Amino acid sequence: MDRIIREEARLIILRTLSGEPGGRLNSELLRQNMEAYGITRTREWVQAEMRSLEQLGAIEVTEAGTVLVGQLTQRGQDHVDRRAFLDGVKRPSLPRV
């Protein structure tokens, strides 16, 4: 179950960044956004998932005080758009017609 939640959270992070102007957002705002999807975790947990996405090349991470700022990369956008898929990240569903 933990793996499924982590994969879902990573997809939520990518989708959230994809929807932001400039494709960037900090870990606290990402954490709050995850709560809307029923995933209630600490900022540190979210930051660990951001680091995992960074290792996959899906986002770039920079430190800004006590938060991390995630910047979506082309590889991350390709996953959101279903052009390529990343291991350890839930696959996005097909758009509804």
Coordinates of C-alpha atoms in Angstrom, one line a residue:
M1 CA 0.0 0.0 0.0
D2 CA 2.9 2.4 0.8
R3 CA 4.3 1.9 -2.8
I4 CA 0.9 2.8 -4.3
I5 CA 0.5 5.9 -2.2
R6 CA 4.0 7.0 -3.1
E7 CA 3.4 6.5 -6.8
E8 CA 0.1 8.4 -6.6
A9 CA 1.8 11.2 -4.7
R10 CA 4.6 11.5 -7.3
L11 CA 2.0 11.8 -10.1
I12 CA 0.1 14.5 -8.1
I13 CA 3.3 16.4 -7.7
L14 CA 4.0 16.2 -11.5
R15 CA 0.5 17.2 -12.4
T16 CA 0.4 20.0 -10.0
L17 CA 3.7 21.4 -11.3
S18 CA 2.4 21.0 -14.8
G19 CA -0.6 23.2 -14.0
E20 CA 1.5 26.0 -12.5
P21 CA 2.7 29.0 -14.6
G22 CA 6.4 28.4 -15.0
G23 CA 6.0 24.8 -13.7
R24 CA 7.3 25.4 -10.2
L25 CA 6.0 25.3 -6.7
N26 CA 7.4 24.8 -3.2
S27 CA 7.1 21.7 -1.0
E28 CA 4.6 23.2 1.4
L29 CA 2.1 24.1 -1.3
L30 CA 2.6 20.7 -2.9
R31 CA 1.9 19.1 0.5
Q32 CA -1.3 21.1 0.9
N33 CA -2.4 20.2 -2.6
M34 CA -1.9 16.5 -1.9
E35 CA -4.3 16.8 1.0
A36 CA -7.0 17.7 -1.5
Y37 CA -6.4 14.2 -2.9
G38 CA -6.6 12.5 0.5
I39 CA -2.8 12.1 1.0
T40 CA -2.0 13.7 4.3
R41 CA 1.8 13.5 5.0
T42 CA 4.5 15.7 6.5
R43 CA 6.5 18.3 4.5
E44 CA 9.5 16.1 5.0
W45 CA 7.7 13.1 3.4
V46 CA 6.7 15.3 0.4
Q47 CA 10.3 16.5 0.1
A48 CA 11.6 12.9 0.0
E49 CA 9.2 12.3 -2.8
M50 CA 10.4 15.4 -4.6
R51 CA 14.0 14.1 -4.3
S52 CA 12.9 10.8 -5.8
L53 CA 11.4 12.6 -8.7
E54 CA 14.6 14.6 -9.0
Q55 CA 16.6 11.3 -9.3
L56 CA 14.3 10.2 -12.1
G57 CA 14.9 13.5 -13.9
A58 CA 11.3 14.5 -13.7
I59 CA 11.9 17.7 -11.7
E60 CA 14.8 19.9 -10.6
V61 CA 14.9 20.8 -6.9
T62 CA 16.4 23.8 -5.2
E63 CA 16.4 24.7 -1.5
A64 CA 14.7 27.9 -0.3
G65 CA 15.1 28.1 3.4
T66 CA 13.0 25.3 5.0
V67 CA 11.2 24.4 1.8
L68 CA 12.2 22.8 -1.5
V69 CA 11.1 24.3 -4.8
G70 CA 10.3 21.8 -7.5
Q71 CA 10.7 22.8 -11.2
L72 CA 9.1 20.5 -13.8
T73 CA 11.4 19.2 -16.5
Q74 CA 10.6 18.0 -20.0
R75 CA 10.9 14.4 -18.8
G76 CA 8.3 15.1 -16.1
Q77 CA 6.0 16.8 -18.5
D78 CA 6.3 13.9 -20.9
H79 CA 5.1 11.6 -18.2
V80 CA 2.1 13.8 -17.4
D81 CA 1.3 14.0 -21.2
R82 CA 1.7 10.2 -21.6
R83 CA 4.5 10.5 -24.1
A84 CA 7.0 8.5 -21.9
F85 CA 6.6 6.8 -18.5
L86 CA 8.7 6.9 -15.4
D87 CA 9.2 3.9 -13.1
G88 CA 7.9 4.5 -9.6
V89 CA 5.3 7.1 -10.8
K90 CA 1.7 6.2 -11.3
R91 CA 0.7 6.4 -15.0
P92 CA -1.8 9.2 -15.8
S93 CA -5.2 8.1 -16.9
L94 CA -6.3 8.7 -20.4
P95 CA -8.2 12.0 -20.9
R96 CA -11.9 11.7 -20.9
V97 CA -13.6 12.4 -24.2

